[in-house]
Every structure is written in structure tokens, then in C-alpha cells.
Tab-separated table of C-alpha atoms in Angstrom:
chain	number	residue	atom	x	y	z
Q	26	MET	CA	64.267	229.745	-28.957
Q	27	SER	CA	64.530	233.235	-27.520
Q	28	LEU	CA	64.915	236.460	-29.434
Q	29	ILE	CA	68.288	237.167	-27.824
Q	30	GLU	CA	71.014	234.759	-28.850
Q	31	ASN	CA	73.173	233.170	-26.176
Q	32	PRO	CA	76.293	235.364	-25.737
Q	33	GLN	CA	78.282	232.315	-24.617
Q	34	LYS	CA	77.898	230.836	-28.117
Q	35	LYS	CA	79.387	233.928	-29.725
Q	36	SER	CA	82.952	233.902	-31.002
Q	37	LEU	CA	85.686	235.990	-29.415
Q	38	ASP	CA	85.704	238.470	-32.281
Q	39	GLN	CA	81.955	239.065	-31.875
Q	40	LYS	CA	82.437	239.632	-28.151
Q	41	LEU	CA	85.263	242.086	-28.874
Q	42	PHE	CA	82.989	243.911	-31.329
Q	43	ALA	CA	80.356	244.223	-28.614
Q	44	VAL	CA	82.933	245.455	-26.088
Q	45	GLY	CA	84.074	248.083	-28.593
Q	46	MET	CA	80.525	249.264	-29.150
Q	47	VAL	CA	79.866	249.403	-25.390
Q	48	LEU	CA	83.040	251.485	-24.940
Q	49	ALA	CA	81.932	253.843	-27.708
Q	50	PHE	CA	78.430	254.134	-26.234
Q	51	ILE	CA	79.749	254.875	-22.736
Q	52	GLY	CA	82.453	257.189	-24.063
Q	53	LEU	CA	79.881	259.351	-25.773
Q	54	LEU	CA	77.893	259.636	-22.543
Q	55	LEU	CA	80.979	260.771	-20.598
Q	56	PRO	CA	82.274	264.312	-21.035
Q	57	SER	CA	83.352	264.097	-24.658
Q	58	PHE	CA	83.778	267.625	-25.956
Q	59	SER	CA	85.231	270.837	-24.583
Q	60	PHE	CA	83.338	273.672	-26.154
Q	61	PRO	CA	84.226	277.295	-25.444
Q	62	ASP	CA	82.695	278.543	-22.193
Q	63	TRP	CA	80.089	280.619	-23.980
Q	64	VAL	CA	78.490	277.493	-25.525
Q	65	LYS	CA	76.062	276.227	-22.869
Q	66	GLY	CA	78.352	274.841	-20.209
Q	67	GLY	CA	81.716	274.180	-21.848
Q	68	THR	CA	82.314	270.435	-21.434
Q	69	SER	CA	79.509	268.214	-22.622
Q	70	ASN	CA	78.549	264.696	-23.581
Q	71	VAL	CA	76.858	263.688	-26.797
Q	72	LEU	CA	73.360	264.681	-25.653
Q	73	SER	CA	74.261	268.145	-24.392
Q	74	ALA	CA	76.440	268.722	-27.475
Q	75	ALA	CA	73.478	267.866	-29.686
Q	76	ALA	CA	71.304	270.263	-27.685
Q	77	ALA	CA	73.918	273.038	-27.990
Q	78	LEU	CA	74.265	272.518	-31.749
Q	79	ASN	CA	70.524	272.288	-32.377
Q	80	GLN	CA	70.294	275.787	-33.819
Q	81	PRO	CA	69.032	277.067	-37.148
Q	82	GLY	CA	71.635	276.315	-39.781
Q	83	PHE	CA	73.500	273.777	-37.651
Q	84	ALA	CA	70.801	271.272	-36.678
Q	85	TYR	CA	72.346	268.674	-38.974
Q	86	ASN	CA	75.364	268.598	-36.625
Q	87	ALA	CA	73.082	267.578	-33.775
Q	88	THR	CA	71.591	264.850	-35.976
Q	89	PHE	CA	75.035	263.547	-36.978
Q	90	ILE	CA	76.145	263.343	-33.344
Q	91	VAL	CA	72.997	261.578	-32.155
Q	92	VAL	CA	73.061	259.067	-35.039
Q	93	PHE	CA	76.711	258.306	-34.241
Q	94	TRP	CA	75.718	257.547	-30.641
Q	95	LEU	CA	72.712	255.473	-31.764
Q	96	ALA	CA	74.968	253.472	-34.093
Q	97	ALA	CA	76.981	252.376	-31.063
Q	98	LEU	CA	73.747	251.301	-29.397
Q	99	SER	CA	72.748	249.482	-32.586
Q	100	GLY	CA	76.074	247.642	-32.568
Q	101	ILE	CA	75.223	246.260	-29.144
Q	102	ALA	CA	71.795	245.216	-30.443
Q	103	VAL	CA	73.384	243.492	-33.458
Q	104	PHE	CA	75.589	241.508	-31.079
Q	105	LEU	CA	72.640	240.422	-28.952
Q	106	LEU	CA	70.151	239.686	-31.729
Q	107	SER	CA	72.232	238.377	-34.609
Q	108	HIS	CA	75.457	236.724	-35.618
Q	109	SER	CA	75.820	238.548	-38.925
Q	110	LEU	CA	79.162	240.018	-39.954
Q	111	ILE	CA	77.347	242.145	-42.515
Q	112	GLY	CA	75.191	243.697	-39.784
Q	113	GLU	CA	78.250	244.502	-37.710
Q	114	ILE	CA	80.127	246.269	-40.489
Q	115	LEU	CA	77.002	248.057	-41.681
Q	116	VAL	CA	76.442	249.496	-38.201
Q	117	TRP	CA	80.128	250.350	-37.934
Q	118	PHE	CA	80.227	252.201	-41.262
Q	119	ILE	CA	77.006	254.102	-40.568
Q	120	GLY	CA	78.355	255.251	-37.216
Q	121	ALA	CA	81.802	256.069	-38.596
Q	122	GLY	CA	80.273	258.022	-41.465
Q	123	PHE	CA	78.046	260.094	-39.236
Q	124	GLY	CA	80.858	260.611	-36.717
Q	125	LEU	CA	83.155	261.832	-39.469
Q	126	ALA	CA	80.401	264.053	-40.860
Q	127	ALA	CA	79.810	265.524	-37.406
Q	128	THR	CA	83.515	266.300	-37.047
Q	129	ILE	CA	83.925	267.799	-40.515
Q	130	THR	CA	80.830	269.994	-40.362
Q	131	LEU	CA	81.416	271.560	-36.955
Q	132	PRO	CA	80.422	275.229	-37.007
Q	133	LYS	CA	83.334	277.615	-37.510
Q	134	TYR	CA	82.271	279.774	-34.554
Q	135	LEU	CA	83.293	277.008	-32.134
Q	136	GLU	CA	86.935	277.671	-33.050
Q	137	VAL	CA	87.982	274.023	-32.747
Q	138	ALA	CA	90.329	273.760	-35.721
Q	139	PRO	CA	92.390	270.828	-34.396
Q	140	VAL	CA	89.958	267.981	-33.801
Q	141	VAL	CA	91.874	266.649	-30.790
Q	142	GLY	CA	91.886	270.159	-29.314
Q	143	TYR	CA	88.292	269.841	-28.141
Q	144	ALA	CA	88.266	266.101	-27.370
Q	145	SER	CA	87.916	264.957	-23.786
Q	146	ILE	CA	88.120	261.542	-22.093
Q	147	GLY	CA	84.817	260.356	-23.532
Q	148	SER	CA	85.924	261.058	-27.101
Q	149	TYR	CA	89.082	259.043	-26.602
Q	150	LEU	CA	87.119	256.156	-25.097
Q	151	ALA	CA	84.646	256.254	-28.005
Q	152	CYS	CA	87.528	256.264	-30.504
Q	153	ILE	CA	89.170	253.288	-28.789
Q	154	GLY	CA	85.853	251.427	-28.776
Q	155	TRP	CA	85.160	252.191	-32.424
Q	156	THR	CA	88.685	251.024	-33.392
Q	157	LEU	CA	88.326	247.841	-31.327
Q	158	ALA	CA	85.015	247.090	-33.045
Q	159	LEU	CA	86.630	247.495	-36.479
Q	160	VAL	CA	89.580	245.263	-35.568
Q	161	ALA	CA	87.214	242.620	-34.187
Q	162	TRP	CA	85.141	242.729	-37.374
Q	163	VAL	CA	88.275	242.332	-39.541
Q	164	ILE	CA	89.333	239.312	-37.456
Q	165	GLY	CA	85.872	237.785	-37.818
Q	166	ALA	CA	85.815	238.421	-41.564
Q	167	SER	CA	89.242	236.825	-41.995
Q	168	LYS	CA	87.999	233.704	-40.207
Q	169	VAL	CA	85.076	233.449	-42.620
Q	170	LYS	CA	87.400	233.878	-45.610
Q	171	GLN	CA	89.791	231.214	-44.266
Q	172	ALA	CA	86.912	228.810	-43.721
Q	173	GLY	CA	85.782	229.392	-47.304
Q	174	ILE	CA	89.280	228.723	-48.621
Q	175	ARG	CA	89.520	225.510	-46.587
Q	176	LYS	CA	86.211	224.270	-48.051
Q	177	GLU	CA	87.514	224.829	-51.585
Q	178	ILE	CA	90.674	222.793	-50.959
């Protein structure tokens, strides 16, 4: 038996979770943020945003952004290596928590009060992917609950 499980044996909700995580991963590599022009290049993806925010006093923002991106990558790995619903939601919550923390703790000097005011196409794609992954997990969890109820009857 190989380390990577056969994707054809996966359920539709697990495949949708993986598609959501791939969309989030790709979205964060596309231009995702529109910083003011004086912040190293203006529009940036997750890696250049982390580099721009890696300054004394704000380095935690760079960490939050990179962990959010790595959580999307981990979601893809969970799909390929496991069939655990717990692993999927754990990865989703870790990524969502760090993404929310990155948004809340943005430095005030960036002047990006409305969150959607600095979002670009990559941010929207990442948000769609993250939402699709959550919906797919909820569908998968409801199937498990229904199967448990059927066994009891």
C-alpha cells in the first residue's frame, strides 16, 4: 500500500475540500493585496506581503500570513495522505484563525480600514476556496452523522 491514498476512492465532499484548498493556495500566490505604493511594490501575493510586513514590531503579521498559506498546503496534504474529517477541520480552523489574526492585526500605517478595500483577485479566490472547503467538510460531517444514526436504528 502506498503512502498516498487513491484519490478515486475519495468521496465527493473530500474532493471538494481539496479543490477548495487548492483554490486558496493558488489565490494566495496570485496578487492578493493592494498595499499603498510606498510599501515595496503596491500589489503583492502572500510571500511579498510577508516580506513587506517582516519589520520590527510587525513580524507576527508576516508569520500569520505565511501560516495561513501553509494551512492551505496542509489541507491538500491531508486530502492526499488521509481520509480523516478531523484532520480536515483542524487544518481549516488553523488556517482560518491565522488568516483572521493576520487581517485583524494589520499595521495601522497601511491605512486599509475596510478589509475588502485592499483585497485583490487572489484574496477573493482564497476566500472562495476556504468557504468551499468548509462547506465540503460540513457535508462530509453530516454524512458521518447520518450513518451513525442509521446504525442506531
